[in-house]
Amino acid sequence: VHRTLLGKDGSLFSSMFQLPQGEHEPEGTDACPIVLQGDTVAEFKHFLWVLYALPHELLEVTSPQIDLTRLSRLIDIARISFKYHFKSLETWALDVITDHVTRKPSPIFSVPTSRITATATNTATAAALASPSAIAANGALISRLMRLGQLCTHERLLTTVITVVRALMVYSVQYAHLAMTLADELNLRALQGIAYFAVMQQGDIVTRGSPNVPEDAIVDEDGRLIVSPQQKLRLLSGYHRLTMLWEHLRATPLKFDHALACGATWHQHGCSQCWLDFWKEKSKSEAVLDLGLADVPGRLRAIEKEFARWGSATYMHNDCRLTVRKAIQDKIKLIEDALPDYFEDEET
């Protein structure tokens, strides 16, 4: 019966079972079992379970009341299905997992995702998410899900988990540390830049391998994040490049094309000078200087906020004001999209 079921869905087993047996004793008996490299007994049992499961039993892993034990079974099913080319079963398992991750409130994270996606104004929620137990539990689950999504190239699962971990960074920099490590391991550009940027903002780090620094910990006894030598080099490179970028922006206001109405009914030189004076003043304002020197997106947002409050400028055309504000927003997006490039080390 196993042989019939395992040979379905165009799986790897269907080809294996058709190979000539040779002169040796065939595998598949208690005395001479088939050895599957890299799989545990529990993982393969979970896979066999779904092959034999009845409809009402499948509800255990598809209902909203799923727990971590059942989710772990689904993860095993998806991984084994991918390994042995059970494509339809793999797709089903990955889609069910993704649905559970996106469900609100989430039944699988230690704090529901409906609260994760809110801002950190709720003290109790923030404290719960930043607790060591929540960080450990959520971190372990995020790692498994992200590795699974990358292994199976399931974009929807990857995107969903990346969204969750980015939201969690608000509550603890340890989530950013986890995201940075996973992004390096899995080469996830969508996560790498924002994770390195968040860790850089925290600033208090120590290199793994330094004296009195535990090897397998995330933070040392003083609460400093533990990073690898390569990660430290990337953080320093990112800090240097972003500070140089800010110095260039501070000295060179963003350029914009004047509106047609400005050229027809306005004095363009006065319009340009008005923008130049505003930039020189606000790039040195308290709201900007309170932010880190390398926080270029944050500083640009502070300038945009001041620009929105500016009111009517005597020598700047209203259409040009709209163009300038969009130019600031576009620059912020351009920098954020390019964050991974700023954190490349010199050898990359």
Short mmCIF file of C-alpha atoms in Angstrom, two decimals:
data_model
loop_
_atom_site.label_atom_id
_atom_site.label_comp_id
_atom_site.label_asym_id
_atom_site.label_seq_id
_atom_site.Cartn_x
_atom_site.Cartn_y
_atom_site.Cartn_z
CA VAL A 1 0.00 0.00 0.00
CA HIS A 2 2.84 2.39 0.86
CA ARG A 3 4.38 1.71 -2.53
CA THR A 4 1.18 2.58 -4.38
CA LEU A 5 0.62 5.82 -2.49
CA LEU A 6 4.26 6.91 -2.61
CA GLY A 7 4.30 6.39 -6.37
CA LYS A 8 1.56 8.99 -6.96
CA ASP A 9 1.82 12.67 -7.94
CA GLY A 10 4.88 12.18 -10.19
CA SER A 11 7.05 11.74 -7.12
CA LEU A 12 10.68 10.67 -6.93
CA PHE A 13 9.52 7.33 -5.55
CA SER A 14 7.62 6.48 -8.75
CA SER A 15 10.91 6.50 -10.68
CA MET A 16 12.81 4.74 -7.90
CA PHE A 17 10.34 1.85 -7.77
CA GLN A 18 10.81 1.26 -11.52
CA LEU A 19 14.58 0.76 -11.25
CA PRO A 20 15.90 -2.80 -11.66
CA GLN A 21 16.39 -4.51 -8.31
CA GLY A 22 19.79 -6.06 -9.08
CA GLU A 23 21.23 -9.18 -7.51
CA HIS A 24 21.24 -7.94 -3.91
CA GLU A 25 18.43 -8.48 -1.44
CA PRO A 26 15.78 -5.84 -2.18
CA GLU A 27 15.31 -3.12 0.39
CA GLY A 28 11.94 -2.55 1.98
CA THR A 29 11.72 -5.34 4.53
CA ASP A 30 12.21 -5.19 8.29
CA ALA A 31 15.51 -6.98 7.83
CA CYS A 32 16.67 -4.67 5.05
CA PRO A 33 14.79 -1.34 5.27
CA ILE A 34 15.05 1.55 2.84
CA VAL A 35 17.21 4.25 4.42
CA LEU A 36 16.13 7.81 3.61
CA GLN A 37 19.03 10.17 4.25
CA GLY A 38 18.30 13.41 6.10
CA ASP A 39 14.80 12.52 7.33
CA THR A 40 13.78 11.62 10.86
CA VAL A 41 11.25 8.93 11.66
CA ALA A 42 8.84 11.54 13.05
CA GLU A 43 9.07 13.69 9.92
CA PHE A 44 8.33 10.79 7.59
CA LYS A 45 5.49 9.59 9.82
CA HIS A 46 3.92 13.04 9.48
CA PHE A 47 4.27 12.75 5.71
CA LEU A 48 2.67 9.29 5.64
CA TRP A 49 -0.10 10.57 7.90
CA VAL A 50 -1.30 13.05 5.27
CA LEU A 51 -1.25 10.36 2.57
CA TYR A 52 -3.68 8.23 4.60
CA ALA A 53 -5.63 10.97 6.38
CA LEU A 54 -9.41 11.04 6.08
CA PRO A 55 -11.21 14.34 5.34
CA HIS A 56 -12.23 14.92 8.96
CA GLU A 57 -8.62 14.31 10.05
CA LEU A 58 -7.33 16.95 7.62
CA LEU A 59 -9.53 19.47 9.43
CA GLU A 60 -7.11 19.19 12.35
CA VAL A 61 -4.46 21.05 10.36
CA THR A 62 -6.71 23.38 8.37
CA SER A 63 -9.05 24.67 11.08
CA PRO A 64 -8.43 28.07 12.73
CA GLN A 65 -7.74 26.33 16.06
CA ILE A 66 -4.40 24.90 14.90
CA ASP A 67 -1.60 24.74 17.47
CA LEU A 68 2.19 24.59 17.16
CA THR A 69 2.22 20.78 17.20
CA ARG A 70 -0.07 20.56 14.18
CA LEU A 71 1.77 23.40 12.45
CA SER A 72 5.03 21.51 12.94
CA ARG A 73 3.41 18.51 11.26
CA LEU A 74 2.47 20.70 8.29
CA ILE A 75 6.03 22.03 8.03
CA ASP A 76 7.36 18.46 7.97
CA ILE A 77 4.80 17.52 5.31
CA ALA A 78 5.79 20.48 3.12
CA ARG A 79 9.52 19.79 3.45
CA ILE A 80 9.27 16.06 2.74
CA SER A 81 6.86 16.69 -0.14
CA PHE A 82 9.33 19.13 -1.67
CA LYS A 83 12.25 16.74 -1.22
CA TYR A 84 10.51 13.83 -2.93
CA HIS A 85 8.64 15.88 -5.58
CA PHE A 86 5.05 15.53 -4.34
CA LYS A 87 4.22 18.86 -5.94
CA SER A 88 0.47 19.05 -5.34
CA LEU A 89 0.86 17.97 -1.71
CA GLU A 90 3.69 20.46 -1.21
CA THR A 91 1.59 23.31 -2.62
CA TRP A 92 -1.37 22.37 -0.41
CA ALA A 93 0.75 22.27 2.76
CA LEU A 94 2.51 25.57 2.01
CA ASP A 95 -0.78 27.33 1.26
CA VAL A 96 -2.33 26.08 4.51
CA ILE A 97 0.74 27.24 6.48
CA THR A 98 0.60 30.68 4.85
CA ASP A 99 -3.11 31.00 5.64
CA HIS A 100 -2.38 30.28 9.31
CA VAL A 101 0.42 32.86 9.44
CA THR A 102 -1.79 35.55 7.91
CA ARG A 103 -4.86 34.75 10.04
CA LYS A 104 -5.77 37.41 12.62
CA PRO A 105 -5.50 36.77 15.45
CA SER A 106 -2.74 34.30 14.68
CA PRO A 107 -3.08 30.96 16.47
CA ILE A 108 0.64 30.20 16.20
CA PHE A 109 2.63 33.22 17.42
CA SER A 110 2.98 33.86 21.13
CA VAL A 111 1.24 37.22 20.62
CA PRO A 112 -1.47 37.45 17.91
CA THR A 113 -0.41 39.13 14.66
CA SER A 114 -3.36 41.53 14.92
CA ARG A 115 -1.49 43.05 17.85
CA ILE A 116 1.91 42.64 16.20
CA THR A 117 0.92 44.90 13.32
CA ALA A 118 -0.22 47.68 15.64
CA THR A 119 2.19 50.34 16.85
CA ALA A 120 4.01 49.85 20.12
CA THR A 121 1.72 52.12 22.12
CA ASN A 122 0.24 49.29 24.17
CA THR A 123 2.74 48.80 26.99
CA ALA A 124 1.54 45.31 27.85
CA THR A 125 1.74 44.13 24.25
CA ALA A 126 5.19 45.64 23.77
CA ALA A 127 6.46 44.04 26.97
CA ALA A 128 5.03 40.65 26.00
CA LEU A 129 6.61 40.72 22.55
CA ALA A 130 9.97 41.84 23.94
CA SER A 131 10.07 39.16 26.65
CA PRO A 132 12.80 36.49 26.33
CA SER A 133 10.22 33.71 26.06
CA ALA A 134 8.31 35.44 23.22
CA ILE A 135 11.53 36.27 21.37
CA ALA A 136 12.72 32.66 21.65
CA ALA A 137 9.38 31.13 20.62
CA ASN A 138 8.62 33.55 17.80
CA GLY A 139 12.23 33.48 16.62
CA ALA A 140 12.31 29.69 16.35
CA LEU A 141 9.03 29.63 14.42
CA ILE A 142 10.04 32.48 12.11
CA SER A 143 13.33 30.71 11.34
CA ARG A 144 11.58 27.45 10.42
CA LEU A 145 8.96 29.18 8.28
CA MET A 146 11.43 31.41 6.48
CA ARG A 147 13.80 28.54 5.71
CA LEU A 148 10.86 26.49 4.46
CA GLY A 149 9.63 29.29 2.22
CA GLN A 150 13.11 29.78 0.79
CA LEU A 151 13.67 26.03 0.29
CA CYS A 152 10.38 25.63 -1.58
CA THR A 153 10.61 29.05 -3.30
CA HIS A 154 7.12 29.85 -2.02
CA GLU A 155 6.99 33.63 -2.46
CA ARG A 156 3.70 34.16 -0.63
CA LEU A 157 4.94 32.44 2.53
CA LEU A 158 8.28 34.25 2.39
CA THR A 159 6.63 37.64 1.89
CA THR A 160 4.18 36.98 4.72
CA VAL A 161 6.87 35.97 7.22
CA ILE A 162 9.08 38.91 6.21
CA THR A 163 6.14 41.25 6.89
CA VAL A 164 5.66 39.72 10.34
CA VAL A 165 9.33 39.95 11.34
CA ARG A 166 9.59 43.55 10.09
CA ALA A 167 6.64 44.46 12.31
CA LEU A 168 8.25 42.68 15.27
CA MET A 169 11.42 44.79 14.94
CA VAL A 170 9.49 47.68 16.47
CA TYR A 171 9.33 45.83 19.78
CA SER A 172 12.85 44.44 20.15
CA VAL A 173 16.11 44.81 18.25
CA GLN A 174 16.64 41.08 18.83
CA TYR A 175 14.05 40.45 16.12
CA ALA A 176 16.15 42.66 13.81
CA HIS A 177 19.21 40.61 14.76
CA LEU A 178 17.32 37.43 13.84
CA ALA A 179 16.17 38.98 10.55
CA MET A 180 19.72 40.08 9.75
CA THR A 181 21.09 36.58 10.37
CA LEU A 182 18.36 34.87 8.34
CA ALA A 183 18.73 37.38 5.51
CA ASP A 184 22.45 36.62 5.33
CA GLU A 185 21.89 32.87 5.46
CA LEU A 186 19.11 32.81 2.85
CA ASN A 187 20.27 35.80 0.77
CA LEU A 188 16.98 37.65 1.22
CA ARG A 189 17.54 41.13 -0.16
CA ALA A 190 14.00 42.21 0.76
CA LEU A 191 14.88 41.72 4.43
CA GLN A 192 18.63 42.29 4.55
CA GLY A 193 18.77 46.06 4.19
CA ILE A 194 16.03 46.93 6.69
CA ALA A 195 17.39 44.41 9.22
CA TYR A 196 20.95 45.75 9.07
CA PHE A 197 19.60 49.30 9.25
CA ALA A 198 17.61 48.48 12.41
CA VAL A 199 20.62 46.84 14.10
CA MET A 200 22.85 49.77 13.10
CA GLN A 201 20.38 52.18 14.71
CA GLN A 202 20.66 50.26 17.98
CA GLY A 203 24.43 50.69 17.88
CA ASP A 204 25.45 48.71 20.97
CA ILE A 205 27.08 45.58 19.54
CA VAL A 206 29.97 43.24 20.31
CA THR A 207 31.78 40.85 17.98
CA ARG A 208 31.41 37.10 18.40
CA GLY A 209 34.73 35.58 19.39
CA SER A 210 35.70 38.52 21.60
CA PRO A 211 36.77 37.75 25.19
CA ASN A 212 33.90 36.89 27.57
CA VAL A 213 31.37 36.79 24.71
CA PRO A 214 29.21 33.62 24.69
CA GLU A 215 29.35 31.72 21.41
CA ASP A 216 25.69 30.76 20.94
CA ALA A 217 23.92 33.73 22.56
CA ILE A 218 22.21 36.70 20.88
CA VAL A 219 23.13 39.23 23.60
CA ASP A 220 25.95 39.29 26.14
CA GLU A 221 25.56 39.88 29.88
CA ASP A 222 25.57 43.65 29.31
CA GLY A 223 22.68 43.42 26.83
CA ARG A 224 24.80 44.11 23.74
CA LEU A 225 23.92 42.35 20.49
CA ILE A 226 26.45 39.73 19.44
CA VAL A 227 27.31 39.87 15.73
CA SER A 228 29.79 38.03 13.53
CA PRO A 229 32.94 39.82 12.29
CA GLN A 230 31.45 39.99 8.77
CA GLN A 231 28.20 41.46 10.09
CA LYS A 232 30.15 44.07 12.05
CA LEU A 233 32.08 45.01 8.91
CA ARG A 234 28.83 45.40 6.99
CA LEU A 235 27.31 47.51 9.75
CA LEU A 236 30.34 49.81 9.78
CA SER A 237 30.29 50.03 5.97
CA GLY A 238 26.60 50.90 6.02
CA TYR A 239 27.07 53.55 8.68
CA HIS A 240 29.92 55.16 6.74
CA ARG A 241 28.08 55.17 3.41
CA LEU A 242 24.84 56.51 4.86
CA THR A 243 26.58 59.31 6.76
CA MET A 244 28.42 60.29 3.57
CA LEU A 245 25.08 60.23 1.74
CA TRP A 246 23.56 62.58 4.30
CA GLU A 247 26.49 64.99 4.05
CA HIS A 248 25.95 65.11 0.30
CA LEU A 249 22.19 65.63 0.65
CA ARG A 250 22.61 68.28 3.33
CA ALA A 251 24.91 70.30 1.08
CA THR A 252 22.91 69.65 -2.10
CA PRO A 253 19.13 70.20 -1.86
CA LEU A 254 16.96 67.87 -3.91
CA LYS A 255 16.44 69.10 -7.45
CA PHE A 256 13.02 69.41 -9.04
CA ASP A 257 11.49 70.51 -12.33
CA HIS A 258 9.42 73.67 -12.07
CA ALA A 259 5.77 73.40 -13.01
CA LEU A 260 4.73 74.91 -16.34
CA ALA A 261 2.53 77.38 -14.48
CA CYS A 262 5.55 78.50 -12.48
CA GLY A 263 7.47 79.41 -15.62
CA ALA A 264 4.49 81.25 -17.09
CA THR A 265 3.26 83.25 -14.10
CA TRP A 266 6.03 83.01 -11.49
CA HIS A 267 9.61 84.07 -10.98
CA GLN A 268 11.44 80.72 -11.15
CA HIS A 269 14.60 82.05 -9.53
CA GLY A 270 12.61 83.19 -6.49
CA CYS A 271 10.85 79.82 -6.35
CA SER A 272 14.20 77.97 -6.40
CA GLN A 273 15.72 80.29 -3.80
CA CYS A 274 12.76 79.80 -1.50
CA TRP A 275 13.26 76.00 -1.62
CA LEU A 276 17.02 76.38 -1.12
CA ASP A 277 16.53 78.55 1.97
CA PHE A 278 14.01 76.10 3.41
CA TRP A 279 16.36 73.14 2.89
CA LYS A 280 19.33 74.91 4.47
CA GLU A 281 17.26 75.83 7.51
CA LYS A 282 15.40 72.55 8.05
CA SER A 283 18.37 70.24 7.37
CA LYS A 284 19.89 71.75 10.54
CA SER A 285 16.67 71.80 12.55
CA GLU A 286 16.32 70.12 15.93
CA ALA A 287 13.89 67.53 14.56
CA VAL A 288 16.55 66.39 12.07
CA LEU A 289 19.58 66.59 14.37
CA ASP A 290 17.80 64.55 17.05
CA LEU A 291 17.96 61.57 14.68
CA GLY A 292 21.06 59.47 14.08
CA LEU A 293 23.55 60.76 11.54
CA ALA A 294 23.08 57.64 9.40
CA ASP A 295 19.27 57.69 9.65
CA VAL A 296 18.90 59.29 6.24
CA PRO A 297 15.31 58.09 5.62
CA GLY A 298 14.29 59.34 9.06
CA ARG A 299 15.90 62.74 8.52
CA LEU A 300 14.23 63.11 5.13
CA ARG A 301 10.87 62.23 6.69
CA ALA A 302 11.45 64.93 9.32
CA ILE A 303 12.14 67.46 6.55
CA GLU A 304 9.04 66.33 4.65
CA LYS A 305 6.97 66.78 7.80
CA GLU A 306 8.30 70.31 8.23
CA PHE A 307 7.63 70.99 4.55
CA ALA A 308 4.00 69.89 4.93
CA ARG A 309 3.65 72.33 7.86
CA TRP A 310 5.29 75.16 5.99
CA GLY A 311 2.05 76.73 4.84
CA SER A 312 1.99 79.16 1.96
CA ALA A 313 5.44 80.24 0.77
CA THR A 314 5.40 83.67 -0.81
CA TYR A 315 7.97 82.92 -3.50
CA MET A 316 7.20 79.25 -4.25
CA HIS A 317 4.51 78.16 -6.66
CA ASN A 318 1.96 75.74 -5.21
CA ASP A 319 2.46 73.22 -8.05
CA CYS A 320 6.20 73.29 -7.39
CA ARG A 321 5.55 72.62 -3.70
CA LEU A 322 3.66 69.45 -4.64
CA THR A 323 6.51 68.41 -6.93
CA VAL A 324 9.09 68.96 -4.20
CA ARG A 325 7.15 66.95 -1.66
CA LYS A 326 6.90 64.05 -4.09
CA ALA A 327 10.64 64.35 -4.78
CA ILE A 328 11.35 63.93 -1.05
CA GLN A 329 9.06 60.90 -0.84
CA ASP A 330 10.66 59.35 -3.94
CA LYS A 331 14.13 59.89 -2.48
CA ILE A 332 13.15 58.15 0.75
CA LYS A 333 11.82 55.14 -1.18
CA LEU A 334 14.91 55.05 -3.39
CA ILE A 335 17.23 54.97 -0.37
CA GLU A 336 15.17 52.35 1.48
CA ASP A 337 15.06 50.10 -1.60
CA ALA A 338 18.85 50.41 -1.92
CA LEU A 339 19.64 49.76 1.77
CA PRO A 340 21.16 46.30 1.06
CA ASP A 341 23.74 47.98 -1.20
CA TYR A 342 24.85 50.31 1.58
CA PHE A 343 25.55 47.36 3.87
CA GLU A 344 27.73 45.39 1.45
CA ASP A 345 31.26 44.85 2.73
CA GLU A 346 34.22 45.88 0.60
CA GLU A 347 34.95 42.29 -0.47
CA THR A 348 31.40 41.67 -1.80
#
